[in-house]
JSON list of C-alpha atoms in Angstrom, two decimals:
[
{"chain": "A", "resi": 152, "resn": "UNK", "atom": "CA", "xyz": [0.00, 0.00, 0.01]},
{"chain": "A", "resi": 153, "resn": "UNK", "atom": "CA", "xyz": [1.44, 3.32, -1.07]},
{"chain": "A", "resi": 154, "resn": "UNK", "atom": "CA", "xyz": [2.13, 6.06, 1.37]},
{"chain": "A", "resi": 155, "resn": "UNK", "atom": "CA", "xyz": [-0.72, 8.56, 1.62]},
{"chain": "A", "resi": 156, "resn": "UNK", "atom": "CA", "xyz": [-0.13, 12.16, 0.86]},
{"chain": "A", "resi": 157, "resn": "UNK", "atom": "CA", "xyz": [-0.47, 14.74, 3.66]},
{"chain": "A", "resi": 158, "resn": "UNK", "atom": "CA", "xyz": [-3.97, 16.14, 4.18]},
{"chain": "A", "resi": 159, "resn": "UNK", "atom": "CA", "xyz": [-2.94, 19.67, 3.22]},
{"chain": "A", "resi": 160, "resn": "UNK", "atom": "CA", "xyz": [-1.37, 18.44, -0.02]},
{"chain": "A", "resi": 161, "resn": "UNK", "atom": "CA", "xyz": [-4.52, 16.47, -0.90]},
{"chain": "A", "resi": 162, "resn": "UNK", "atom": "CA", "xyz": [-6.62, 19.59, -0.25]},
{"chain": "A", "resi": 163, "resn": "UNK", "atom": "CA", "xyz": [-4.42, 21.60, -2.61]},
{"chain": "A", "resi": 164, "resn": "UNK", "atom": "CA", "xyz": [-4.75, 18.95, -5.33]},
{"chain": "A", "resi": 165, "resn": "UNK", "atom": "CA", "xyz": [-8.51, 18.83, -4.81]},
{"chain": "A", "resi": 166, "resn": "UNK", "atom": "CA", "xyz": [-8.83, 22.59, -5.16]},
{"chain": "A", "resi": 167, "resn": "UNK", "atom": "CA", "xyz": [-6.56, 22.58, -8.20]},
{"chain": "A", "resi": 168, "resn": "UNK", "atom": "CA", "xyz": [-8.72, 20.00, -9.99]},
{"chain": "A", "resi": 169, "resn": "UNK", "atom": "CA", "xyz": [-11.78, 22.16, -9.41]},
{"chain": "A", "resi": 170, "resn": "UNK", "atom": "CA", "xyz": [-10.23, 25.05, -11.33]},
{"chain": "A", "resi": 171, "resn": "UNK", "atom": "CA", "xyz": [-11.17, 25.62, -14.94]},
{"chain": "A", "resi": 172, "resn": "UNK", "atom": "CA", "xyz": [-8.57, 25.38, -17.70]},
{"chain": "A", "resi": 173, "resn": "UNK", "atom": "CA", "xyz": [-8.55, 29.17, -18.00]},
{"chain": "A", "resi": 174, "resn": "UNK", "atom": "CA", "xyz": [-7.95, 29.57, -14.26]},
{"chain": "A", "resi": 175, "resn": "UNK", "atom": "CA", "xyz": [-5.18, 26.99, -14.32]},
{"chain": "A", "resi": 176, "resn": "UNK", "atom": "CA", "xyz": [-3.45, 28.72, -17.23]},
{"chain": "A", "resi": 177, "resn": "UNK", "atom": "CA", "xyz": [-3.77, 32.09, -15.46]},
{"chain": "A", "resi": 178, "resn": "UNK", "atom": "CA", "xyz": [-2.42, 30.68, -12.20]},
{"chain": "A", "resi": 179, "resn": "UNK", "atom": "CA", "xyz": [0.38, 28.85, -14.00]},
{"chain": "A", "resi": 180, "resn": "UNK", "atom": "CA", "xyz": [1.41, 31.98, -15.94]},
{"chain": "A", "resi": 181, "resn": "UNK", "atom": "CA", "xyz": [1.31, 34.11, -12.79]},
{"chain": "A", "resi": 182, "resn": "UNK", "atom": "CA", "xyz": [3.47, 31.61, -10.91]},
{"chain": "A", "resi": 183, "resn": "UNK", "atom": "CA", "xyz": [6.04, 31.50, -13.70]},
{"chain": "A", "resi": 184, "resn": "UNK", "atom": "CA", "xyz": [6.26, 35.30, -13.80]},
{"chain": "A", "resi": 185, "resn": "UNK", "atom": "CA", "xyz": [6.45, 35.47, -10.00]},
{"chain": "A", "resi": 186, "resn": "UNK", "atom": "CA", "xyz": [9.35, 33.00, -9.96]},
{"chain": "A", "resi": 187, "resn": "UNK", "atom": "CA", "xyz": [11.12, 34.99, -12.68]},
{"chain": "A", "resi": 188, "resn": "UNK", "atom": "CA", "xyz": [10.50, 38.26, -10.85]},
{"chain": "A", "resi": 189, "resn": "UNK", "atom": "CA", "xyz": [11.76, 36.93, -7.51]},
{"chain": "A", "resi": 190, "resn": "UNK", "atom": "CA", "xyz": [14.83, 35.43, -9.18]},
{"chain": "A", "resi": 191, "resn": "UNK", "atom": "CA", "xyz": [15.68, 38.67, -11.00]},
{"chain": "A", "resi": 192, "resn": "UNK", "atom": "CA", "xyz": [15.01, 40.84, -7.93]},
{"chain": "A", "resi": 193, "resn": "UNK", "atom": "CA", "xyz": [17.21, 38.63, -5.74]},
{"chain": "A", "resi": 194, "resn": "UNK", "atom": "CA", "xyz": [19.97, 38.61, -8.33]},
{"chain": "A", "resi": 195, "resn": "UNK", "atom": "CA", "xyz": [19.86, 42.41, -8.55]},
{"chain": "A", "resi": 196, "resn": "UNK", "atom": "CA", "xyz": [20.07, 42.71, -4.76]},
{"chain": "A", "resi": 197, "resn": "UNK", "atom": "CA", "xyz": [23.02, 40.33, -4.59]},
{"chain": "A", "resi": 198, "resn": "UNK", "atom": "CA", "xyz": [24.72, 42.27, -7.39]},
{"chain": "A", "resi": 199, "resn": "UNK", "atom": "CA", "xyz": [24.17, 45.57, -5.56]},
{"chain": "A", "resi": 200, "resn": "UNK", "atom": "CA", "xyz": [25.66, 44.24, -2.33]},
{"chain": "A", "resi": 201, "resn": "UNK", "atom": "CA", "xyz": [28.60, 42.70, -4.21]},
{"chain": "A", "resi": 202, "resn": "UNK", "atom": "CA", "xyz": [29.26, 45.89, -6.17]},
{"chain": "A", "resi": 203, "resn": "UNK", "atom": "CA", "xyz": [29.23, 47.84, -2.93]},
{"chain": "A", "resi": 204, "resn": "UNK", "atom": "CA", "xyz": [31.87, 45.54, -1.47]},
{"chain": "A", "resi": 205, "resn": "UNK", "atom": "CA", "xyz": [33.96, 45.67, -4.65]},
{"chain": "A", "resi": 206, "resn": "UNK", "atom": "CA", "xyz": [33.78, 49.49, -4.73]},
{"chain": "A", "resi": 207, "resn": "UNK", "atom": "CA", "xyz": [35.02, 49.56, -1.15]},
{"chain": "A", "resi": 208, "resn": "UNK", "atom": "CA", "xyz": [37.88, 47.22, -2.06]},
{"chain": "A", "resi": 209, "resn": "UNK", "atom": "CA", "xyz": [38.86, 49.39, -5.02]},
{"chain": "A", "resi": 210, "resn": "UNK", "atom": "CA", "xyz": [38.69, 52.56, -2.95]},
{"chain": "A", "resi": 211, "resn": "UNK", "atom": "CA", "xyz": [40.82, 51.15, -0.12]},
{"chain": "A", "resi": 212, "resn": "UNK", "atom": "CA", "xyz": [43.32, 49.67, -2.56]},
{"chain": "A", "resi": 213, "resn": "UNK", "atom": "CA", "xyz": [43.61, 53.02, -4.32]},
{"chain": "A", "resi": 214, "resn": "UNK", "atom": "CA", "xyz": [44.27, 54.80, -1.01]},
{"chain": "A", "resi": 215, "resn": "UNK", "atom": "CA", "xyz": [47.00, 52.39, 0.10]},
{"chain": "A", "resi": 216, "resn": "UNK", "atom": "CA", "xyz": [48.56, 52.49, -3.37]},
{"chain": "A", "resi": 217, "resn": "UNK", "atom": "CA", "xyz": [48.34, 56.29, -3.35]},
{"chain": "A", "resi": 218, "resn": "UNK", "atom": "CA", "xyz": [50.24, 56.39, -0.07]},
{"chain": "A", "resi": 219, "resn": "UNK", "atom": "CA", "xyz": [53.09, 54.32, -1.51]},
{"chain": "A", "resi": 220, "resn": "UNK", "atom": "CA", "xyz": [53.33, 56.70, -4.47]},
{"chain": "A", "resi": 221, "resn": "UNK", "atom": "CA", "xyz": [53.11, 59.81, -2.27]},
{"chain": "A", "resi": 222, "resn": "UNK", "atom": "CA", "xyz": [55.90, 58.64, 0.05]},
{"chain": "A", "resi": 223, "resn": "UNK", "atom": "CA", "xyz": [58.11, 57.78, -2.91]},
{"chain": "A", "resi": 224, "resn": "UNK", "atom": "CA", "xyz": [57.44, 61.19, -4.46]},
{"chain": "A", "resi": 225, "resn": "UNK", "atom": "CA", "xyz": [58.18, 63.09, -1.24]},
{"chain": "A", "resi": 226, "resn": "UNK", "atom": "CA", "xyz": [61.35, 61.06, -0.66]},
{"chain": "A", "resi": 227, "resn": "UNK", "atom": "CA", "xyz": [62.68, 62.01, -4.08]},
{"chain": "A", "resi": 228, "resn": "UNK", "atom": "CA", "xyz": [61.81, 65.69, -3.76]},
{"chain": "A", "resi": 229, "resn": "UNK", "atom": "CA", "xyz": [63.20, 65.83, -0.22]},
{"chain": "A", "resi": 230, "resn": "UNK", "atom": "CA", "xyz": [66.54, 64.44, -1.39]},
{"chain": "A", "resi": 231, "resn": "UNK", "atom": "CA", "xyz": [66.53, 66.81, -4.34]},
{"chain": "A", "resi": 232, "resn": "UNK", "atom": "CA", "xyz": [65.79, 69.83, -2.16]},
{"chain": "A", "resi": 233, "resn": "UNK", "atom": "CA", "xyz": [68.38, 68.96, 0.47]},
{"chain": "A", "resi": 234, "resn": "UNK", "atom": "CA", "xyz": [71.05, 68.84, -2.25]},
{"chain": "A", "resi": 235, "resn": "UNK", "atom": "CA", "xyz": [70.12, 72.04, -4.08]},
{"chain": "A", "resi": 236, "resn": "UNK", "atom": "CA", "xyz": [67.83, 74.08, -1.80]},
{"chain": "A", "resi": 237, "resn": "UNK", "atom": "CA", "xyz": [66.34, 75.97, -4.76]},
{"chain": "A", "resi": 238, "resn": "UNK", "atom": "CA", "xyz": [63.03, 77.82, -4.57]},
{"chain": "A", "resi": 239, "resn": "UNK", "atom": "CA", "xyz": [61.54, 75.55, -7.23]},
{"chain": "A", "resi": 240, "resn": "UNK", "atom": "CA", "xyz": [62.57, 72.42, -5.35]},
{"chain": "A", "resi": 241, "resn": "UNK", "atom": "CA", "xyz": [61.07, 73.86, -2.17]},
{"chain": "A", "resi": 242, "resn": "UNK", "atom": "CA", "xyz": [57.71, 74.33, -3.86]},
{"chain": "A", "resi": 243, "resn": "UNK", "atom": "CA", "xyz": [57.74, 70.80, -5.26]},
{"chain": "A", "resi": 244, "resn": "UNK", "atom": "CA", "xyz": [58.69, 69.37, -1.87]},
{"chain": "A", "resi": 245, "resn": "UNK", "atom": "CA", "xyz": [55.95, 71.31, -0.09]},
{"chain": "A", "resi": 246, "resn": "UNK", "atom": "CA", "xyz": [53.35, 69.96, -2.52]},
{"chain": "A", "resi": 247, "resn": "UNK", "atom": "CA", "xyz": [54.66, 66.43, -2.07]},
{"chain": "A", "resi": 248, "resn": "UNK", "atom": "CA", "xyz": [54.55, 66.81, 1.72]},
{"chain": "A", "resi": 249, "resn": "UNK", "atom": "CA", "xyz": [50.90, 67.86, 1.57]},
{"chain": "A", "resi": 250, "resn": "UNK", "atom": "CA", "xyz": [50.08, 64.88, -0.67]},
{"chain": "A", "resi": 251, "resn": "UNK", "atom": "CA", "xyz": [51.75, 62.49, 1.74]},
{"chain": "A", "resi": 252, "resn": "UNK", "atom": "CA", "xyz": [49.89, 63.96, 4.71]},
{"chain": "A", "resi": 253, "resn": "UNK", "atom": "CA", "xyz": [46.56, 63.65, 2.90]},
{"chain": "A", "resi": 254, "resn": "UNK", "atom": "CA", "xyz": [47.35, 60.08, 1.87]},
{"chain": "A", "resi": 255, "resn": "UNK", "atom": "CA", "xyz": [48.28, 59.04, 5.41]},
{"chain": "A", "resi": 256, "resn": "UNK", "atom": "CA", "xyz": [45.11, 60.37, 7.02]},
{"chain": "A", "resi": 257, "resn": "UNK", "atom": "CA", "xyz": [42.89, 59.19, 4.16]},
{"chain": "A", "resi": 258, "resn": "UNK", "atom": "CA", "xyz": [43.63, 55.55, 5.07]},
{"chain": "A", "resi": 259, "resn": "UNK", "atom": "CA", "xyz": [40.70, 53.65, 6.63]},
{"chain": "A", "resi": 260, "resn": "UNK", "atom": "CA", "xyz": [41.23, 53.52, 10.38]},
{"chain": "A", "resi": 261, "resn": "UNK", "atom": "CA", "xyz": [38.18, 51.70, 11.74]},
{"chain": "A", "resi": 262, "resn": "UNK", "atom": "CA", "xyz": [39.09, 48.46, 13.54]},
{"chain": "A", "resi": 263, "resn": "UNK", "atom": "CA", "xyz": [35.72, 46.82, 12.88]},
{"chain": "A", "resi": 264, "resn": "UNK", "atom": "CA", "xyz": [35.85, 47.57, 9.15]},
{"chain": "A", "resi": 265, "resn": "UNK", "atom": "CA", "xyz": [39.48, 46.78, 8.30]},
{"chain": "A", "resi": 266, "resn": "UNK", "atom": "CA", "xyz": [40.39, 44.14, 10.88]},
{"chain": "A", "resi": 267, "resn": "UNK", "atom": "CA", "xyz": [43.32, 43.63, 13.22]},
{"chain": "A", "resi": 268, "resn": "UNK", "atom": "CA", "xyz": [46.17, 43.30, 10.71]},
{"chain": "A", "resi": 269, "resn": "UNK", "atom": "CA", "xyz": [45.39, 46.35, 8.59]},
{"chain": "A", "resi": 270, "resn": "UNK", "atom": "CA", "xyz": [44.50, 48.43, 11.64]},
{"chain": "A", "resi": 271, "resn": "UNK", "atom": "CA", "xyz": [47.88, 47.56, 13.17]},
{"chain": "A", "resi": 272, "resn": "UNK", "atom": "CA", "xyz": [49.70, 48.51, 9.96]},
{"chain": "A", "resi": 273, "resn": "UNK", "atom": "CA", "xyz": [47.77, 51.77, 9.64]},
{"chain": "A", "resi": 274, "resn": "UNK", "atom": "CA", "xyz": [48.52, 52.65, 13.27]},
{"chain": "A", "resi": 275, "resn": "UNK", "atom": "CA", "xyz": [52.22, 51.99, 12.65]},
{"chain": "A", "resi": 276, "resn": "UNK", "atom": "CA", "xyz": [52.14, 54.26, 9.59]},
{"chain": "A", "resi": 277, "resn": "UNK", "atom": "CA", "xyz": [50.47, 57.09, 11.48]},
{"chain": "A", "resi": 278, "resn": "UNK", "atom": "CA", "xyz": [52.86, 56.79, 14.42]},
{"chain": "A", "resi": 279, "resn": "UNK", "atom": "CA", "xyz": [55.91, 56.60, 12.17]},
{"chain": "A", "resi": 280, "resn": "UNK", "atom": "CA", "xyz": [54.65, 59.53, 10.13]},
{"chain": "A", "resi": 281, "resn": "UNK", "atom": "CA", "xyz": [54.32, 61.74, 13.23]},
{"chain": "A", "resi": 282, "resn": "UNK", "atom": "CA", "xyz": [57.94, 61.03, 14.14]},
{"chain": "A", "resi": 283, "resn": "UNK", "atom": "CA", "xyz": [58.99, 61.54, 10.54]},
{"chain": "A", "resi": 284, "resn": "UNK", "atom": "CA", "xyz": [57.51, 65.02, 10.11]},
{"chain": "A", "resi": 285, "resn": "UNK", "atom": "CA", "xyz": [59.15, 66.14, 13.34]},
{"chain": "A", "resi": 286, "resn": "UNK", "atom": "CA", "xyz": [62.58, 64.94, 12.20]},
{"chain": "A", "resi": 287, "resn": "UNK", "atom": "CA", "xyz": [62.03, 66.13, 8.63]},
{"chain": "A", "resi": 288, "resn": "UNK", "atom": "CA", "xyz": [60.99, 69.66, 9.57]},
{"chain": "A", "resi": 289, "resn": "UNK", "atom": "CA", "xyz": [63.89, 69.97, 11.99]},
{"chain": "A", "resi": 290, "resn": "UNK", "atom": "CA", "xyz": [66.30, 69.37, 9.10]},
{"chain": "A", "resi": 291, "resn": "UNK", "atom": "CA", "xyz": [65.39, 72.68, 7.50]},
{"chain": "A", "resi": 292, "resn": "UNK", "atom": "CA", "xyz": [66.87, 74.60, 10.45]},
{"chain": "A", "resi": 293, "resn": "UNK", "atom": "CA", "xyz": [70.14, 72.63, 10.82]},
{"chain": "A", "resi": 294, "resn": "UNK", "atom": "CA", "xyz": [73.17, 74.21, 9.08]},
{"chain": "A", "resi": 295, "resn": "UNK", "atom": "CA", "xyz": [74.45, 72.14, 6.17]},
{"chain": "A", "resi": 296, "resn": "UNK", "atom": "CA", "xyz": [77.84, 70.48, 6.45]},
{"chain": "A", "resi": 297, "resn": "UNK", "atom": "CA", "xyz": [77.70, 69.97, 10.21]},
{"chain": "A", "resi": 298, "resn": "UNK", "atom": "CA", "xyz": [77.95, 66.59, 11.93]},
{"chain": "A", "resi": 299, "resn": "UNK", "atom": "CA", "xyz": [74.44, 67.03, 13.31]},
{"chain": "A", "resi": 300, "resn": "UNK", "atom": "CA", "xyz": [73.12, 67.73, 9.80]},
{"chain": "A", "resi": 301, "resn": "UNK", "atom": "CA", "xyz": [74.58, 64.51, 8.40]},
{"chain": "A", "resi": 302, "resn": "UNK", "atom": "CA", "xyz": [73.38, 62.41, 11.34]},
{"chain": "A", "resi": 303, "resn": "UNK", "atom": "CA", "xyz": [69.84, 63.78, 11.26]},
{"chain": "A", "resi": 304, "resn": "UNK", "atom": "CA", "xyz": [69.68, 63.50, 7.48]},
{"chain": "A", "resi": 305, "resn": "UNK", "atom": "CA", "xyz": [70.34, 59.77, 7.60]},
{"chain": "A", "resi": 306, "resn": "UNK", "atom": "CA", "xyz": [67.80, 59.37, 10.40]},
{"chain": "A", "resi": 307, "resn": "UNK", "atom": "CA", "xyz": [65.19, 60.97, 8.12]},
{"chain": "A", "resi": 308, "resn": "UNK", "atom": "CA", "xyz": [66.20, 58.69, 5.27]},
{"chain": "A", "resi": 309, "resn": "UNK", "atom": "CA", "xyz": [65.83, 55.66, 7.55]},
{"chain": "A", "resi": 310, "resn": "UNK", "atom": "CA", "xyz": [62.35, 56.74, 8.66]},
{"chain": "A", "resi": 311, "resn": "UNK", "atom": "CA", "xyz": [61.36, 57.26, 5.04]},
{"chain": "A", "resi": 312, "resn": "UNK", "atom": "CA", "xyz": [62.42, 53.67, 4.36]},
{"chain": "A", "resi": 313, "resn": "UNK", "atom": "CA", "xyz": [60.29, 52.48, 7.28]},
{"chain": "A", "resi": 314, "resn": "UNK", "atom": "CA", "xyz": [57.31, 54.42, 5.95]},
{"chain": "A", "resi": 315, "resn": "UNK", "atom": "CA", "xyz": [57.75, 52.95, 2.49]},
{"chain": "A", "resi": 316, "resn": "UNK", "atom": "CA", "xyz": [57.94, 49.46, 3.97]},
{"chain": "A", "resi": 317, "resn": "UNK", "atom": "CA", "xyz": [54.82, 49.90, 6.12]},
{"chain": "A", "resi": 318, "resn": "UNK", "atom": "CA", "xyz": [52.91, 51.39, 3.20]},
{"chain": "A", "resi": 319, "resn": "UNK", "atom": "CA", "xyz": [53.88, 48.54, 0.88]},
{"chain": "A", "resi": 320, "resn": "UNK", "atom": "CA", "xyz": [52.83, 45.97, 3.50]},
{"chain": "A", "resi": 321, "resn": "UNK", "atom": "CA", "xyz": [49.50, 47.73, 4.01]},
{"chain": "A", "resi": 322, "resn": "UNK", "atom": "CA", "xyz": [48.89, 47.77, 0.25]},
{"chain": "A", "resi": 323, "resn": "UNK", "atom": "CA", "xyz": [49.56, 44.02, 0.05]},
{"chain": "A", "resi": 324, "resn": "UNK", "atom": "CA", "xyz": [47.27, 43.35, 3.04]},
{"chain": "A", "resi": 325, "resn": "UNK", "atom": "CA", "xyz": [44.53, 45.48, 1.45]},
{"chain": "A", "resi": 326, "resn": "UNK", "atom": "CA", "xyz": [44.78, 43.59, -1.83]},
{"chain": "A", "resi": 327, "resn": "UNK", "atom": "CA", "xyz": [44.73, 40.26, 0.04]},
{"chain": "A", "resi": 328, "resn": "UNK", "atom": "CA", "xyz": [41.64, 41.36, 1.98]},
{"chain": "A", "resi": 329, "resn": "UNK", "atom": "CA", "xyz": [39.95, 42.34, -1.29]},
{"chain": "A", "resi": 330, "resn": "UNK", "atom": "CA", "xyz": [40.76, 38.96, -2.78]},
{"chain": "A", "resi": 331, "resn": "UNK", "atom": "CA", "xyz": [39.24, 37.23, 0.26]},
{"chain": "A", "resi": 332, "resn": "UNK", "atom": "CA", "xyz": [36.03, 39.25, 0.00]},
{"chain": "A", "resi": 333, "resn": "UNK", "atom": "CA", "xyz": [35.78, 38.42, -3.71]},
{"chain": "A", "resi": 334, "resn": "UNK", "atom": "CA", "xyz": [36.21, 34.69, -3.06]},
{"chain": "A", "resi": 335, "resn": "UNK", "atom": "CA", "xyz": [33.56, 34.89, -0.34]},
{"chain": "A", "resi": 336, "resn": "UNK", "atom": "CA", "xyz": [31.02, 36.69, -2.51]},
{"chain": "A", "resi": 337, "resn": "UNK", "atom": "CA", "xyz": [31.60, 34.68, -5.69]},
{"chain": "A", "resi": 338, "resn": "UNK", "atom": "CA", "xyz": [29.79, 31.49, -4.52]},
{"chain": "A", "resi": 339, "resn": "UNK", "atom": "CA", "xyz": [26.77, 33.59, -3.51]},
{"chain": "A", "resi": 340, "resn": "UNK", "atom": "CA", "xyz": [26.65, 35.26, -6.91]},
{"chain": "A", "resi": 341, "resn": "UNK", "atom": "CA", "xyz": [26.90, 31.91, -8.69]},
{"chain": "A", "resi": 342, "resn": "UNK", "atom": "CA", "xyz": [24.92, 29.48, -6.54]},
{"chain": "A", "resi": 343, "resn": "UNK", "atom": "CA", "xyz": [22.02, 31.61, -5.32]},
{"chain": "A", "resi": 344, "resn": "UNK", "atom": "CA", "xyz": [20.65, 32.30, -8.83]},
{"chain": "A", "resi": 345, "resn": "UNK", "atom": "CA", "xyz": [21.00, 28.57, -9.60]},
{"chain": "A", "resi": 346, "resn": "UNK", "atom": "CA", "xyz": [19.07, 27.67, -6.44]},
{"chain": "A", "resi": 347, "resn": "UNK", "atom": "CA", "xyz": [16.33, 30.16, -7.32]},
{"chain": "A", "resi": 348, "resn": "UNK", "atom": "CA", "xyz": [16.07, 28.68, -10.82]},
{"chain": "A", "resi": 349, "resn": "UNK", "atom": "CA", "xyz": [15.85, 25.12, -9.44]},
{"chain": "A", "resi": 350, "resn": "UNK", "atom": "CA", "xyz": [13.09, 26.13, -7.03]},
{"chain": "A", "resi": 351, "resn": "UNK", "atom": "CA", "xyz": [11.17, 27.75, -9.86]},
{"chain": "A", "resi": 352, "resn": "UNK", "atom": "CA", "xyz": [11.52, 24.62, -12.03]},
{"chain": "A", "resi": 353, "resn": "UNK", "atom": "CA", "xyz": [10.34, 22.36, -9.18]},
{"chain": "A", "resi": 354, "resn": "UNK", "atom": "CA", "xyz": [7.26, 24.53, -8.62]},
{"chain": "A", "resi": 355, "resn": "UNK", "atom": "CA", "xyz": [6.43, 24.46, -12.32]},
{"chain": "A", "resi": 356, "resn": "UNK", "atom": "CA", "xyz": [6.90, 20.66, -12.52]},
{"chain": "A", "resi": 357, "resn": "UNK", "atom": "CA", "xyz": [4.68, 20.15, -9.49]},
{"chain": "A", "resi": 358, "resn": "UNK", "atom": "CA", "xyz": [1.96, 22.23, -11.05]},
{"chain": "A", "resi": 359, "resn": "UNK", "atom": "CA", "xyz": [2.24, 20.21, -14.27]},
{"chain": "A", "resi": 360, "resn": "UNK", "atom": "CA", "xyz": [1.91, 17.02, -12.24]},
{"chain": "A", "resi": 361, "resn": "UNK", "atom": "CA", "xyz": [-1.24, 18.33, -10.64]},
{"chain": "A", "resi": 362, "resn": "UNK", "atom": "CA", "xyz": [-2.67, 19.03, -14.07]}
]
């Protein structure tokens, strides 16, 4: 003896058989369109969320990359100015210094958003930068050719190297974090639409069986 269907399912089949052909076609068509609409709407929502994450990744990557470039630019202009001390070099250095400052403080600095590793790197960059600007600015008042001038100049160069290293590490960490987010979101973007399509097909097949 075959297993009996649940009472609720039998009631649905009974009501379905009472419908006219026109009503069945209308209901069938409406169900198909509803499944399509829900699938499309869900896909759009997933795409919006994913694009938001990807835009954040691109923005953060651009900021960390911009910092690397800004530090490199300031380092070159600083060395150039310290050798020549021309008015033109001073203007270029000042512009580069402002760019570096903006790049440093434009970095994301929210622990919850960027995580422990990137927060630690960003904190190191900010702390190192504060020391750097103090040592850098002091160089402009030290007479050239003195022992103190040479010693302080190499200290500034060393700090610039530290800043470049921290910035490069942060850029790599940011790119790695972006890659992780992408790998996390990719299965959702691929599998969820497939699941929605399977559900829609199963509903349609069940309705055909009832017919």
